[in-house]
Coordinates of C-alpha atoms in Angstrom, one line a residue:
X21 CA 0.0 0.0 0.0
X22 CA 1.5 3.4 -0.9
X23 CA 1.9 5.7 2.1
X24 CA 2.8 8.9 0.3
X25 CA -0.6 10.4 1.1
X26 CA -0.3 9.7 4.8
X27 CA 3.2 10.3 6.3
X28 CA 4.0 7.8 9.0
X29 CA 7.6 9.0 9.4
X30 CA 6.6 11.5 12.1
X31 CA 9.2 13.3 14.2
X32 CA 9.8 13.1 17.9
X33 CA 10.1 16.6 19.3
X34 CA 11.6 17.5 22.7
X35 CA 9.4 20.1 24.4
X36 CA 10.1 22.8 27.0
X37 CA 7.0 23.7 28.8
X38 CA 6.6 25.4 32.2
X39 CA 3.9 22.9 33.2
X40 CA 6.4 20.1 33.0
X41 CA 9.1 21.7 35.0
X42 CA 12.8 21.2 34.1
X43 CA 13.9 17.9 35.7
X44 CA 11.9 15.5 33.5
X45 CA 12.7 15.2 29.8
X46 CA 9.5 15.3 27.9
X47 CA 9.2 14.4 24.2
X48 CA 6.2 14.3 21.8
X49 CA 5.7 11.8 19.0
X50 CA 4.1 14.1 16.4
X51 CA 1.6 11.8 14.9
X52 CA -0.7 14.8 14.5
X53 CA 1.5 15.6 11.5
X54 CA 0.4 12.5 9.5
X55 CA -2.4 14.4 7.7
X56 CA -4.8 17.3 8.5
X57 CA -7.8 15.1 8.8
X58 CA -6.4 11.6 9.0
X59 CA -4.0 12.4 11.8
X60 CA -2.6 10.7 14.9
X61 CA -4.0 7.2 15.5
X62 CA -6.7 7.7 12.9
X63 CA -4.7 6.5 9.9
X64 CA -2.8 3.9 12.1
X65 CA -6.2 2.3 12.8
X66 CA -7.5 2.6 9.3
X67 CA -4.4 1.5 7.4
X68 CA -4.8 -2.3 7.5
X69 CA -8.6 -2.0 7.2
X70 CA -8.2 0.0 4.0
X71 CA -5.6 -2.5 2.8
X72 CA -8.0 -5.4 3.5
X73 CA -10.7 -3.7 1.5
X74 CA -8.4 -3.2 -1.5
X75 CA -6.9 -6.7 -1.4
X76 CA -10.3 -8.4 -1.0
X77 CA -11.9 -6.4 -3.9
X78 CA -14.5 -4.7 -1.7
X79 CA -15.5 -1.4 -3.2
X80 CA -17.1 0.2 -0.1
X81 CA -16.1 0.8 3.5
X82 CA -18.9 1.3 6.1
X83 CA -18.2 2.5 9.6
X84 CA -19.9 4.2 12.6
X85 CA -19.6 7.3 14.7
X86 CA -21.2 10.1 16.6
X87 CA -21.9 13.6 15.4
X88 CA -18.4 14.8 16.0
X89 CA -16.4 11.7 15.2
X90 CA -12.9 12.2 14.0
X91 CA -12.9 8.6 12.8
X92 CA -15.7 9.3 10.4
X93 CA -13.8 12.2 8.8
X94 CA -10.7 10.1 8.6
X95 CA -12.5 7.2 7.0
X96 CA -14.1 9.5 4.4
X97 CA -10.8 11.0 3.5
X98 CA -8.8 7.7 3.4
X99 CA -11.5 6.0 1.2
X100 CA -11.5 9.0 -1.2
X101 CA -7.7 8.8 -1.4
X102 CA -7.7 5.1 -2.3
X103 CA -10.7 5.1 -4.6
X104 CA -13.2 3.5 -2.3
X105 CA -16.7 4.5 -1.5
X106 CA -17.5 5.2 2.1
X107 CA -20.6 5.0 4.2
X108 CA -21.1 6.4 7.7
X109 CA -23.7 5.3 10.1
X110 CA -24.2 8.2 12.4
X111 CA -25.7 8.1 15.9
X112 CA -28.7 10.5 16.0
X113 CA -31.6 10.5 13.6
X114 CA -32.2 14.2 14.3
X115 CA -29.0 15.1 12.5
X116 CA -28.2 15.8 8.8
X117 CA -25.2 16.5 6.6
X118 CA -25.1 20.2 7.5
X119 CA -25.7 19.8 11.3
X120 CA -22.0 20.5 12.1
X121 CA -18.6 21.0 10.5
X122 CA -17.7 17.3 11.0
X123 CA -20.6 15.9 9.1
X124 CA -20.3 18.5 6.4
X125 CA -16.6 17.5 5.9
X126 CA -17.6 13.9 5.7
X127 CA -20.1 14.8 3.0
X128 CA -17.6 16.9 1.1
X129 CA -15.2 13.9 0.9
X130 CA -18.0 11.8 -0.6
X131 CA -19.2 9.8 2.4
X132 CA -22.8 8.6 2.3
X133 CA -24.2 9.4 5.7
X134 CA -27.1 7.5 7.3
X135 CA -28.6 8.9 10.4
X136 CA -30.1 6.4 12.8
X137 CA -31.7 6.5 16.3
X138 CA -29.5 5.6 19.2
X139 CA -31.3 2.3 19.7
X140 CA -30.9 1.3 16.1
X141 CA -27.2 2.4 16.2
X142 CA -26.4 -0.1 18.8
X143 CA -27.7 -3.0 16.8
X144 CA -24.9 -5.2 15.2
X145 CA -25.1 -5.9 11.5
X146 CA -25.9 -9.6 11.0
X147 CA -25.6 -9.9 7.3
X148 CA -23.4 -7.2 5.8
X149 CA -23.1 -6.8 2.1
X150 CA -20.3 -8.9 0.7
X151 CA -19.0 -5.9 -1.2
X152 CA -18.7 -3.8 2.0
X153 CA -15.9 -3.9 4.5
X154 CA -17.4 -3.0 7.9
X155 CA -15.1 -1.2 10.4
X156 CA -16.3 -0.8 14.0
X157 CA -16.7 2.6 15.6
X158 CA -13.3 4.2 16.2
X159 CA -11.5 1.6 14.1
X160 CA -11.5 -0.8 17.1
X161 CA -10.6 -4.1 15.6
X162 CA -7.6 -6.3 15.1
X163 CA -6.6 -4.4 12.0
X164 CA -6.6 -1.2 14.0
X165 CA -4.5 -2.7 16.8
X166 CA -2.0 -4.0 14.2
X167 CA -1.6 -0.5 12.8
X168 CA -1.1 1.0 16.2
X169 CA 1.7 -1.5 16.9
X170 CA 3.7 0.5 14.4
X171 CA 3.6 3.7 16.4
X172 CA 6.8 2.8 18.4
X173 CA 8.6 1.3 15.4
X174 CA 12.3 2.1 15.9
X175 CA 11.6 4.1 19.0
X176 CA 13.6 3.4 22.2
X177 CA 15.3 5.0 25.1
X178 CA 12.3 6.2 27.0
X179 CA 11.3 5.3 30.6
X180 CA 7.6 6.0 30.0
X181 CA 5.2 6.3 27.1
X182 CA 1.9 8.1 27.5
X183 CA -1.2 7.8 25.3
X184 CA -4.8 8.9 25.6
X185 CA -7.4 6.1 25.6
X186 CA -10.8 5.9 24.1
X187 CA -11.7 2.5 22.7
X188 CA -8.3 1.1 23.9
X189 CA -7.2 0.1 20.3
X190 CA -4.2 2.4 20.2
X191 CA -3.1 1.5 23.7
X192 CA -3.3 -2.2 22.9
X193 CA -1.1 -1.8 19.9
X194 CA 1.5 0.2 21.8
X195 CA 1.5 -2.3 24.7
X196 CA 2.0 -5.2 22.4
X197 CA 4.9 -3.6 20.6
X198 CA 6.8 -2.0 23.5
X199 CA 10.1 -3.5 24.4
X200 CA 12.4 -3.5 27.4
X201 CA 11.2 -2.0 30.7
X202 CA 9.4 1.0 29.2
X203 CA 6.3 1.7 31.3
X204 CA 3.1 2.4 29.3
X205 CA 0.5 4.7 30.7
X206 CA -3.0 4.9 29.2
X207 CA -5.0 8.0 30.1
X208 CA -8.8 7.2 30.0
X209 CA -10.8 10.0 28.5
X210 CA -14.0 8.7 30.1
X211 CA -15.0 9.3 33.7
X212 CA -15.7 5.6 34.2
X213 CA -12.5 4.4 32.6
X214 CA -12.0 1.5 35.1
X215 CA -14.0 -0.8 32.8
X216 CA -11.1 -0.8 30.4
X217 CA -9.1 -3.1 32.7
X218 CA -11.3 -6.0 31.9
X219 CA -11.5 -5.2 28.1
X220 CA -7.8 -4.8 27.4
X221 CA -5.8 -8.0 28.0
X222 CA -2.5 -6.2 27.6
X223 CA -3.1 -4.6 31.0
X224 CA -2.2 -7.9 32.6
X225 CA 1.4 -6.7 32.8
X226 CA 3.3 -5.1 35.6
X227 CA 4.7 -2.3 33.3
X228 CA 1.3 -1.1 32.0
X229 CA -0.7 1.5 33.9
X230 CA -4.2 2.7 33.4
X231 CA -4.7 6.3 34.5
X232 CA -8.4 7.0 35.4
X233 CA -7.9 10.2 37.4
X234 CA -7.6 12.7 34.6
X235 CA -10.9 12.8 32.6
X236 CA -11.5 16.2 34.4
X237 CA -15.3 15.9 34.5
X238 CA -15.8 13.2 31.9
X239 CA -15.7 12.5 28.2
X240 CA -16.2 15.6 26.0
X241 CA -16.3 17.9 29.0
X242 CA -13.7 20.5 30.0
X243 CA -13.2 23.3 32.5
X244 CA -11.5 26.7 32.5
X245 CA -8.3 25.1 33.6
X246 CA -8.3 22.9 30.6
X247 CA -8.7 25.9 28.3
X248 CA -5.8 27.6 30.1
X249 CA -3.6 24.5 29.9
X250 CA -4.1 24.0 26.2
X251 CA -3.6 27.6 25.4
X252 CA -0.4 27.8 27.5
X253 CA 1.0 24.6 25.9
X254 CA 0.3 25.8 22.4
X255 CA 1.8 29.3 23.0
X256 CA 4.9 27.9 24.6
X257 CA 5.6 24.9 22.3
X258 CA 3.8 25.6 19.0
X259 CA 1.9 22.3 19.4
X260 CA -1.9 22.4 19.4
X261 CA -3.8 19.9 21.6
X262 CA -7.4 18.8 21.2
X263 CA -9.6 19.3 24.3
X264 CA -11.0 15.8 24.6
X265 CA -8.0 13.4 24.4
X266 CA -4.5 14.8 24.1
X267 CA -5.1 18.0 26.1
X268 CA -6.3 16.1 29.1
X269 CA -3.6 13.5 28.8
X270 CA -0.9 16.2 28.6
X271 CA -2.5 17.9 31.6
X272 CA -2.5 14.7 33.5
X273 CA 1.2 14.2 32.8
X274 CA 2.0 17.7 34.2
X275 CA 0.1 16.7 37.4
X276 CA 2.1 13.4 37.7
X277 CA 5.4 15.3 37.3
X278 CA 4.4 17.8 39.9
X279 CA 3.4 15.1 42.3
X280 CA 6.7 13.2 41.8
X281 CA 5.0 10.1 40.4
X282 CA 7.2 10.7 37.3
X283 CA 10.7 10.7 38.6
X284 CA 13.3 13.5 38.0
X285 CA 15.6 12.8 35.0
X286 CA 13.2 10.3 33.5
X287 CA 12.6 10.5 29.7
X288 CA 8.9 10.5 28.8
X289 CA 7.3 10.2 25.4
X290 CA 3.8 11.5 24.8
X291 CA 2.0 10.2 21.8
X292 CA 0.0 13.0 20.0
X293 CA -3.0 11.2 18.6
X294 CA -4.3 14.1 16.5
X295 CA -8.0 14.6 16.3
X296 CA -7.6 18.3 16.0
X297 CA -11.1 19.0 14.6
X298 CA -12.2 19.2 18.3
X299 CA -10.7 22.7 18.5
X300 CA -13.4 23.8 16.0
X301 CA -16.4 22.7 18.0
X302 CA -18.8 25.4 19.2
X303 CA -18.5 24.1 22.8
X304 CA -14.7 24.7 22.7
X305 CA -14.8 27.9 20.8
X306 CA -17.3 29.4 23.2
X307 CA -15.4 28.2 26.3
X308 CA -13.3 31.4 26.6

């Protein structure tokens, strides 16, 4: 599969940020630079799904998401780039293509959107069309995990790796591929993130840690401190964070450093998982 459209050779950048102090060395894996709309873990999770569709001769990819799903946009763009049709099953039958900027972008990239009630959305497809490749919400399948195993390809020399957690797909890939004694920290974006312990087998390992203290009010919610943190980080480093996943994870890391749970002189790698359309949401724009 040609990768020239989506650049996976992303840099690791050392950051100097007042919120991290000076004793811990902090670096960012800039996967947000893969593509404007298929950034971070989005292409990682789609890569082998798209490849399966191409190799199996399926002409359409169908996937699922909510009204502001970065995964839906990423799928629409990736399918357009590789000559595939895309279908998006969207949670919320009150919505339409012009309800928000996310759905409008999906429509612009040629995705056929179907809006369903929340009860219908939760039903599993029993007999999918043989010409359609179905990808679960968020790209949460074995193909997605396989793609995320490549995030740490050739990366070594870090004491800890930090990543935001939604479905757990990215975390599972990183946990499977990590080597040596590197500690892996997954930061749950949901307020009830403890359920992930039972769903992610890779947690059964003494070097993997699930952080559930840093959802800061729950999924998709943010306070004034989050706004101030994101703004300070962007203005000091030139790196934009989204308010739902990476922003909260980076803020959690700053708290762990201040509390001494991350030790002085450790080298820490933060995975920037993209998803930057969140900074365009009305909720975030009006949170000043």
